XYZ file of C-alpha atoms in Angstrom:
548
model
C -36.077 0.533 54.839
C -33.238 -1.921 55.325
C -34.158 -4.980 57.379
C -32.135 -5.547 60.542
C -29.629 -8.429 60.259
C -30.880 -11.758 61.558
C -29.427 -12.792 64.881
C -27.151 -15.816 64.592
C -27.933 -18.902 66.678
C -25.744 -19.379 69.757
C -22.219 -20.722 69.258
C -21.711 -24.005 71.117
C -18.028 -24.602 70.301
C -15.296 -23.152 68.076
C -12.121 -24.480 66.486
C -9.157 -23.214 64.475
C -8.184 -26.177 62.293
C -4.542 -26.093 61.079
C -4.346 -26.175 57.281
C -1.690 -27.547 54.954
C -0.800 -24.054 53.711
C 0.066 -23.056 57.320
C -3.162 -21.108 57.686
C -6.144 -22.017 59.822
C -9.809 -22.599 59.136
C -12.149 -21.195 61.767
C -15.276 -23.221 62.450
C -18.195 -22.486 64.758
C -20.708 -25.130 65.785
C -24.026 -23.351 66.222
C -27.397 -24.578 67.416
C -29.530 -25.826 64.541
C -26.648 -25.827 62.043
C -24.637 -28.597 60.402
C -20.939 -28.775 59.599
C -20.674 -31.377 56.838
C -17.261 -32.846 56.033
C -17.072 -35.104 52.989
C -14.120 -36.788 51.323
C -12.682 -40.025 50.041
C -10.964 -42.673 52.159
C -7.595 -41.405 53.367
C -8.578 -37.743 53.102
C -8.319 -37.296 56.874
C -11.959 -37.221 57.992
C -11.560 -39.622 60.926
C -8.330 -37.931 61.988
C -10.143 -34.585 61.861
C -12.964 -36.008 63.979
C -10.433 -37.073 66.625
C -8.722 -33.671 66.509
C -12.058 -31.886 66.977
C -12.950 -34.189 69.885
C -9.561 -33.458 71.491
C -10.060 -29.722 71.126
C -13.611 -29.471 72.443
C -14.336 -28.616 76.116
C -15.455 -31.453 78.364
C -19.154 -32.202 78.338
C -19.871 -30.432 75.052
C -19.376 -33.132 72.405
C -21.336 -36.352 71.888
C -19.490 -38.484 69.347
C -21.059 -41.339 67.401
C -18.212 -43.402 65.950
C -18.200 -44.824 62.434
C -17.182 -48.318 63.564
C -20.169 -48.643 65.876
C -21.812 -52.037 66.412
C -25.544 -52.146 65.878
C -26.502 -55.421 67.514
C -27.663 -56.041 71.061
C -28.561 -59.250 72.823
C -31.492 -57.857 74.800
C -34.282 -55.384 74.159
C -33.247 -53.130 77.002
C -30.073 -51.738 78.502
C -27.870 -54.421 80.099
C -25.935 -51.968 82.265
C -26.701 -50.343 85.599
C -26.579 -46.686 86.531
C -23.228 -47.321 88.231
C -21.885 -48.959 85.062
C -23.059 -45.989 82.987
C -21.369 -43.529 85.342
C -18.085 -45.447 85.267
C -18.088 -45.699 81.485
C -18.859 -41.994 81.109
C -15.654 -41.142 82.969
C -13.608 -43.026 80.364
C -15.536 -42.393 77.155
C -14.316 -38.814 76.717
C -10.731 -40.005 76.960
C -11.263 -42.852 74.508
C -13.178 -40.674 72.015
C -10.199 -38.289 71.955
C -7.531 -40.947 71.543
C -5.811 -41.585 68.207
C -7.113 -45.139 68.293
C -10.703 -43.901 67.993
C -10.114 -43.590 64.234
C -10.250 -47.372 63.959
C -10.964 -48.804 67.441
C -13.801 -48.360 69.927
C -12.849 -49.421 73.466
C -16.507 -49.634 74.482
C -17.970 -51.078 71.291
C -19.622 -53.855 73.289
C -21.418 -51.282 75.463
C -22.311 -48.468 73.032
C -25.726 -49.909 72.195
C -26.487 -50.485 75.894
C -25.424 -46.923 76.697
C -27.676 -45.518 73.970
C -30.683 -47.517 75.220
C -29.884 -46.649 78.858
C -29.717 -42.939 78.054
C -32.902 -43.080 76.002
C -34.809 -44.824 78.792
C -33.356 -42.351 81.281
C -34.644 -39.406 79.258
C -38.078 -41.043 79.075
C -38.165 -41.586 82.853
C -37.006 -38.018 83.504
C -39.725 -36.704 81.222
C -42.372 -38.844 82.958
C -41.140 -37.658 86.362
C -41.345 -34.010 85.289
C -44.907 -34.476 84.049
C -45.891 -36.145 87.335
C -44.364 -33.279 89.326
C -46.313 -30.702 87.331
C -49.548 -32.683 87.683
C -49.144 -33.017 91.475
C -48.524 -29.285 91.632
C -51.934 -28.670 90.045
C -50.650 -27.499 86.667
C -53.269 -27.854 83.925
C -52.872 -30.352 81.112
C -52.478 -27.581 78.557
C -49.754 -25.904 80.631
C -47.961 -29.251 81.048
C -47.976 -29.720 77.266
C -46.544 -26.223 76.848
C -43.914 -26.808 79.542
C -42.759 -30.257 78.426
C -43.185 -29.903 74.677
C -43.257 -32.873 72.352
C -42.777 -36.152 74.140
C -39.549 -38.026 73.432
C -41.389 -41.045 72.077
C -43.371 -38.824 69.755
C -40.120 -37.345 68.447
C -38.505 -40.780 68.097
C -41.355 -42.323 66.143
C -41.805 -39.185 64.041
C -38.120 -39.418 63.064
C -38.425 -43.090 62.108
C -41.555 -42.413 60.095
C -39.990 -39.432 58.315
C -37.048 -41.654 57.379
C -39.450 -44.057 55.674
C -39.224 -46.852 58.268
C -42.467 -48.710 58.803
C -41.829 -49.296 62.513
C -42.611 -47.529 65.792
C -41.044 -47.980 69.224
C -42.678 -48.352 72.654
C -41.668 -49.485 76.159
C -42.826 -52.573 77.987
C -43.640 -53.128 81.657
C -40.273 -54.859 81.970
C -38.427 -51.602 81.096
C -37.470 -52.875 77.662
C -38.210 -51.533 74.201
C -40.567 -53.136 71.708
C -41.080 -52.493 68.015
C -44.355 -52.511 66.147
C -44.826 -52.814 62.409
C -47.032 -49.856 61.491
C -48.932 -51.698 58.756
C -49.152 -55.248 60.096
C -49.557 -54.274 63.741
C -47.112 -57.004 64.836
C -45.106 -56.410 68.035
C -41.593 -57.821 68.465
C -38.498 -57.156 70.624
C -36.103 -54.577 69.205
C -33.369 -57.221 69.300
C -35.216 -58.825 66.367
C -35.292 -55.674 64.257
C -33.512 -55.603 60.910
C -30.004 -54.139 60.640
C -31.333 -50.925 59.114
C -34.025 -50.538 61.766
C -31.537 -51.129 64.613
C -29.040 -48.692 63.133
C -31.736 -46.030 62.755
C -32.961 -46.626 66.327
C -29.470 -46.378 67.820
C -28.653 -43.206 65.870
C -31.942 -41.680 66.965
C -31.276 -42.697 70.592
C -27.803 -41.098 70.508
C -29.173 -37.829 69.141
C -32.437 -37.570 71.065
C -30.841 -38.547 74.389
C -27.954 -36.091 74.051
C -27.858 -33.318 76.651
C -29.176 -29.868 75.765
C -26.996 -27.635 73.582
C -24.656 -30.512 72.726
C -22.408 -30.705 69.699
C -23.282 -34.044 68.128
C -20.645 -35.580 65.856
C -21.933 -38.268 63.485
C -19.038 -40.152 61.899
C -20.257 -41.934 58.742
C -23.885 -42.148 59.892
C -24.792 -43.835 56.585
C -23.156 -47.090 57.696
C -25.678 -49.912 58.061
C -28.364 -47.693 56.490
C -29.899 -48.098 53.067
C -29.215 -45.112 50.813
C -32.952 -44.518 50.474
C -33.324 -43.625 54.170
C -29.948 -42.240 55.317
C -30.439 -38.622 54.191
C -34.037 -38.371 55.400
C -33.137 -39.935 58.770
C -30.238 -37.558 59.400
C -32.332 -34.560 58.358
C -35.167 -35.646 60.662
C -32.759 -36.001 63.607
C -31.261 -32.566 62.973
C -34.745 -31.040 62.895
C -35.641 -32.859 66.120
C -32.734 -31.233 68.014
C -32.671 -27.527 67.063
C -30.810 -26.797 70.307
C -27.798 -28.842 69.179
C -25.061 -28.293 66.629
C -24.101 -31.138 64.299
C -20.889 -32.295 62.662
C -21.461 -34.941 59.983
C -18.476 -36.730 58.422
C -19.475 -38.829 55.454
C -18.484 -40.631 52.250
C -22.048 -40.368 50.937
C -22.179 -37.605 48.331
C -25.978 -37.757 48.169
C -26.162 -37.127 51.906
C -23.608 -34.325 51.640
C -25.531 -32.623 48.826
C -28.736 -32.879 50.877
C -27.109 -31.406 53.988
C -25.460 -28.634 51.954
C -28.858 -26.941 51.637
C -29.156 -26.566 55.426
C -27.680 -23.733 57.493
C -24.049 -24.359 58.364
C -20.798 -25.218 56.615
C -19.838 -27.770 53.964
C -16.182 -28.804 53.743
C -14.458 -31.023 51.209
C -11.559 -32.947 52.769
C -8.737 -33.268 50.244
C -5.884 -34.632 52.360
C -4.042 -34.676 55.665
C -0.419 -34.289 56.789
C 1.061 -36.528 59.484
C 3.905 -36.202 61.918
C 4.514 -39.718 63.119
C 1.161 -41.004 64.345
C -0.301 -37.527 64.743
C -2.402 -35.767 62.113
C -1.216 -32.170 62.113
C -2.612 -30.290 59.093
C -5.542 -30.718 56.736
C -6.378 -29.649 53.214
C -9.972 -28.448 53.469
C -12.124 -26.396 51.110
C -15.367 -24.638 51.909
C -18.246 -25.274 49.523
C -20.576 -22.301 49.470
C -24.290 -23.219 49.292
C -24.873 -20.029 47.294
C -22.532 -21.137 44.491
C -24.267 -21.179 41.071
C -23.271 -24.780 40.419
C -25.225 -27.827 39.355
C -25.755 -30.910 41.493
C -23.324 -32.817 39.239
C -20.623 -30.232 39.918
C -21.371 -30.170 43.625
C -21.085 -33.958 43.868
C -17.730 -33.880 42.087
C -16.150 -31.200 44.251
C -17.590 -32.671 47.437
C -15.756 -35.826 46.458
C -12.492 -33.914 46.639
C -12.019 -33.727 42.882
C -9.593 -31.098 41.558
C -9.690 -31.791 37.809
C -13.219 -32.375 36.547
C -14.367 -33.027 32.995
C -18.141 -32.810 32.524
C -19.445 -34.890 29.613
C -22.777 -35.665 28.041
C -24.562 -38.922 28.834
C -24.876 -41.148 31.890
C -22.473 -43.332 33.848
C -24.151 -46.481 32.536
C -23.112 -45.949 28.909
C -19.969 -47.326 27.267
C -18.618 -43.849 26.567
C -18.117 -43.232 30.300
C -15.329 -45.870 30.725
C -13.933 -44.718 27.362
C -13.382 -41.225 28.742
C -11.768 -42.725 31.830
C -9.317 -44.590 29.572
C -8.476 -41.532 27.499
C -8.209 -39.155 30.474
C -6.758 -40.985 33.488
C -5.801 -37.734 35.222
C -9.320 -36.320 35.212
C -12.498 -37.106 37.092
C -15.088 -37.632 34.367
C -18.586 -36.622 35.475
C -21.596 -37.461 33.274
C -23.839 -34.383 33.376
C -26.659 -35.495 31.068
C -27.425 -33.026 28.301
C -25.134 -30.606 26.500
C -26.827 -27.722 28.311
C -26.066 -29.366 31.679
C -22.389 -29.677 30.718
C -22.238 -25.973 29.845
C -24.063 -24.962 33.066
C -21.775 -27.133 35.211
C -18.581 -25.639 33.801
C -20.007 -22.115 33.778
C -21.213 -22.335 37.364
C -17.798 -23.411 38.632
C -16.004 -20.719 36.630
C -18.198 -18.073 38.278
C -17.475 -19.323 41.809
C -14.256 -17.814 43.119
C -14.239 -20.118 46.138
C -13.685 -23.040 43.755
C -10.537 -21.629 42.146
C -8.802 -24.854 43.225
C -11.105 -26.847 40.921
C -9.992 -27.148 37.289
C -13.154 -27.852 35.284
C -13.764 -28.396 31.571
C -16.573 -29.732 29.436
C -16.798 -32.061 26.453
C -19.836 -32.210 24.158
C -20.804 -33.968 20.935
C -20.030 -32.277 17.632
C -23.648 -32.469 16.386
C -22.803 -30.536 13.216
C -21.448 -27.481 15.040
C -19.779 -24.847 12.891
C -16.263 -23.542 13.430
C -17.629 -20.382 15.064
C -19.814 -22.424 17.461
C -16.832 -24.553 18.460
C -14.727 -21.435 19.023
C -17.408 -19.885 21.257
C -17.603 -23.058 23.347
C -13.810 -23.319 23.575
C -13.732 -19.809 25.070
C -15.978 -21.152 27.863
C -13.777 -24.185 28.521
C -15.997 -26.550 26.522
C -14.322 -28.904 24.050
C -16.230 -30.327 21.085
C -15.729 -33.928 19.970
C -14.228 -34.383 16.498
C -17.136 -36.728 15.705
C -20.883 -36.229 15.651
C -21.503 -38.335 18.776
C -19.199 -40.057 21.221
C -20.124 -43.552 19.973
C -18.624 -42.598 16.607
C -15.158 -42.714 18.193
C -15.404 -46.506 18.127
C -15.766 -46.368 14.332
C -12.853 -44.101 13.425
C -10.491 -45.779 10.932
C -7.628 -46.276 13.413
C -9.977 -47.999 15.889
C -11.491 -50.156 13.149
C -7.991 -51.213 12.078
C -6.883 -52.071 15.626
C -9.979 -54.183 16.273
C -9.673 -55.828 12.849
C -6.114 -56.903 13.672
C -7.280 -58.708 16.831
C -10.188 -60.289 14.968
C -7.907 -61.420 12.142
C -5.584 -63.108 14.644
C -8.510 -64.836 16.342
C -10.500 -65.785 13.224
C -7.680 -66.486 10.779
C -8.742 -63.648 8.484
C -6.745 -60.993 6.642
C -6.609 -57.592 8.392
C -6.862 -55.470 5.252
C -9.832 -57.497 4.023
C -11.730 -56.991 7.264
C -10.995 -53.252 7.244
C -12.131 -52.856 3.611
C -15.302 -54.823 4.311
C -16.111 -52.774 7.414
C -15.648 -49.424 5.660
C -17.658 -50.502 2.633
C -20.454 -51.820 4.879
C -20.574 -48.471 6.641
C -20.707 -46.559 3.357
C -23.415 -48.852 1.977
C -25.549 -48.213 5.068
C -25.506 -44.475 4.282
C -25.553 -44.588 0.497
C -29.225 -44.151 -0.393
C -30.558 -40.646 -0.945
C -33.338 -40.919 1.665
C -30.827 -41.692 4.426
C -28.587 -38.780 3.432
C -31.555 -36.403 3.312
C -32.810 -37.591 6.711
C -29.377 -37.133 8.301
C -28.945 -33.699 6.698
C -32.359 -32.612 8.015
C -31.505 -33.744 11.535
C -28.170 -31.914 11.527
C -29.853 -28.823 10.078
C -32.604 -28.920 12.691
C -30.056 -29.192 15.518
C -28.121 -26.241 14.128
C -31.266 -24.102 13.796
C -32.307 -24.981 17.359
C -28.929 -23.838 18.684
C -29.135 -20.616 16.678
C -32.614 -19.907 18.024
C -31.363 -20.311 21.578
C -28.378 -18.067 20.917
C -30.637 -15.361 19.439
C -33.116 -15.491 22.331
C -33.276 -12.016 23.960
C -32.480 -11.656 27.660
C -35.862 -10.047 28.272
C -39.178 -10.317 26.427
C -41.546 -7.367 26.508
C -44.483 -6.177 24.415
C -42.456 -5.505 21.278
C -42.741 -8.034 18.481
C -39.748 -10.342 18.098
C -38.588 -11.232 14.612
C -35.897 -13.809 13.933
C -34.697 -14.603 10.438
C -32.588 -17.700 9.957
C -31.170 -19.137 6.775
C -31.631 -22.883 6.498
C -28.330 -24.771 6.605
C -29.902 -27.864 5.056
C -28.686 -27.451 1.408
C -25.078 -26.939 2.463
C -25.108 -29.906 4.863
C -26.697 -32.177 2.242
C -24.091 -31.134 -0.311
C -21.283 -32.052 2.106
C -22.770 -35.500 2.713
C -23.324 -36.143 -0.994
C -19.710 -35.154 -1.654
C -18.535 -37.613 1.019
C -20.646 -40.326 -0.636
C -19.211 -39.544 -4.052
C -15.642 -39.723 -2.680
C -16.349 -42.914 -0.678
C -15.056 -40.921 2.295
C -15.793 -43.267 5.203
C -14.065 -41.078 7.784
C -16.024 -37.964 6.769
C -19.281 -39.763 7.577
C -17.984 -40.993 10.951
C -17.025 -37.447 11.888
C -20.092 -35.629 10.569
C -23.236 -37.713 10.963
C -25.033 -39.330 13.936
C -24.576 -42.943 12.817
C -26.601 -44.139 15.825
C -29.760 -43.318 13.809
C -28.806 -45.629 10.924
C -27.859 -49.247 10.276
C -24.217 -48.125 10.001
C -23.016 -49.536 13.341
C -24.706 -52.900 12.893
C -23.293 -53.306 9.366
C -19.747 -52.402 10.433
C -19.911 -54.742 13.449
C -21.151 -57.608 11.249
C -18.403 -57.010 8.684
C -15.859 -57.326 11.490
C -17.405 -60.684 12.476
C -19.220 -59.486 15.607
C -22.728 -60.678 16.402
C -23.958 -57.338 17.718
C -23.146 -53.640 18.080
C -22.629 -54.059 21.816
C -20.073 -56.829 21.358
C -18.131 -54.779 18.835
C -18.107 -51.623 20.969
C -16.994 -53.574 24.044
C -14.183 -55.119 21.987
C -13.250 -51.635 20.725
C -13.157 -50.279 24.277
C -10.949 -53.168 25.398
C -8.649 -52.613 22.406
C -8.273 -48.908 23.237
C -7.656 -49.700 26.914
C -4.926 -52.226 26.058
C -3.294 -50.014 23.419
C -1.735 -46.849 24.951
C -0.588 -45.624 21.537
C -4.119 -45.815 20.138
C -5.543 -44.130 23.259
C -3.000 -41.315 22.893
C -3.967 -40.802 19.238
C -7.646 -40.576 20.159
C -6.909 -38.101 22.958
C -4.879 -35.993 20.545
C -7.714 -36.164 18.022
C -10.177 -34.934 20.642
C -8.113 -32.360 22.510
C -5.439 -31.324 20.027
C -1.678 -31.482 20.438
C -1.877 -31.387 24.260
C -3.776 -34.684 24.260
C -5.740 -33.583 27.354
C -8.243 -30.811 28.113
C -5.769 -28.163 29.267
C -6.806 -24.543 29.347
C -5.682 -22.701 26.253
């Protein structure tokens, strides 16, 4: 029997946001859900926040501005009830003004207002408990009626965020902090920046009226990355009656929030008419999309052309790709399998048709048929065994040798001959050739095994017969050795596993592999003609990973 559809949480506010293509994007803020908007600087997030504030009914939205100040001179609110009432009459106007993108007219009072509202909620809660007690209501019924105390929620949020501090009130109607481990009490005015920021964010959220739409503009400001996501998640869980709009630069926070009920939008740009933002370029990111975290981070960052590569951002090959492909966002995805999954997941997601994604993987001895199969999936294969080998191609060696010759007073051709011979000598003995051939053969067999793996495994016996590629690979390497074919080795074998790189670097008068590869990267960066040749070598005549 088909299950009845789940009832949606109540809608607290709705908007029709004008889009750059003259359409409109409908958004509903619902209780317990999060609308996450992420994008780079200049993508229109703050302008969108102001537009939403201007198009929300009075009394519905509580906006926490990005440019908030987190310091306060005292440990309690320095404003009176009359001051709070007067400010409230103006805050809605100021939060809707164009200036709110960069200016807060009440920045000197925001912290006081947050503490005033928090203390007010605490007093109201205490008063309600006293009323119930005087009326003869039992303790258990009072607990059921009131629910979790505000202080319990506040300190639970801080603890969940990983902060080792709890908050209490003093007899003087101020707030005090206590270190959970050391047991030391101190005024909240002496808290660290991160602790104060977390307290003020928590006060804004927990003191908001029931069924509010709470807009957090760059909540990660003044927070360490290790606590921002957990703090925001804890606050959202603490207010299931409220809807949330979170505008952020933090891709980690956006990825975390994308798993919660609600909407995730990537802000790609904004159109202006004078000083007014009029239309936005926004894309929905579906949480059900079969995409990897690397892909999600890239598209949440507003990226349209994404090239997934093997490796990590800390390696030298990452800036090399950036030099060779200035028009693409290069995203290190880790392993070859992660590159293939990232590109495949995006290609299966129709809602990401605006994202142009490709992949680039090491050659690793792949056959022509393997490379053709990957190309059909939008995956390019390097013309060399591993990306580091690009630094040792003859044209790169020659370009670096020219700079070294100028600096050291040497002859270019002599340096080039010495470097190539040193590389060949490092690979010349039979044991090295056999070891390299075995590694390439093993990698090829492993890929074939994966490709032959059945979709389902039952009781029937599985038999796989593979012919070893080792003799053919070894013959190719021995032929390259016989022909003194330096370039063939650079393209075919993983030289990282040999003394090849160190010998070539030394022949070019460098003290280490790292120094040579950094010099090679700088040479490629400063030489557009060389960079273009490398791009053409990698991606063919187009010189960039276009779809063929």
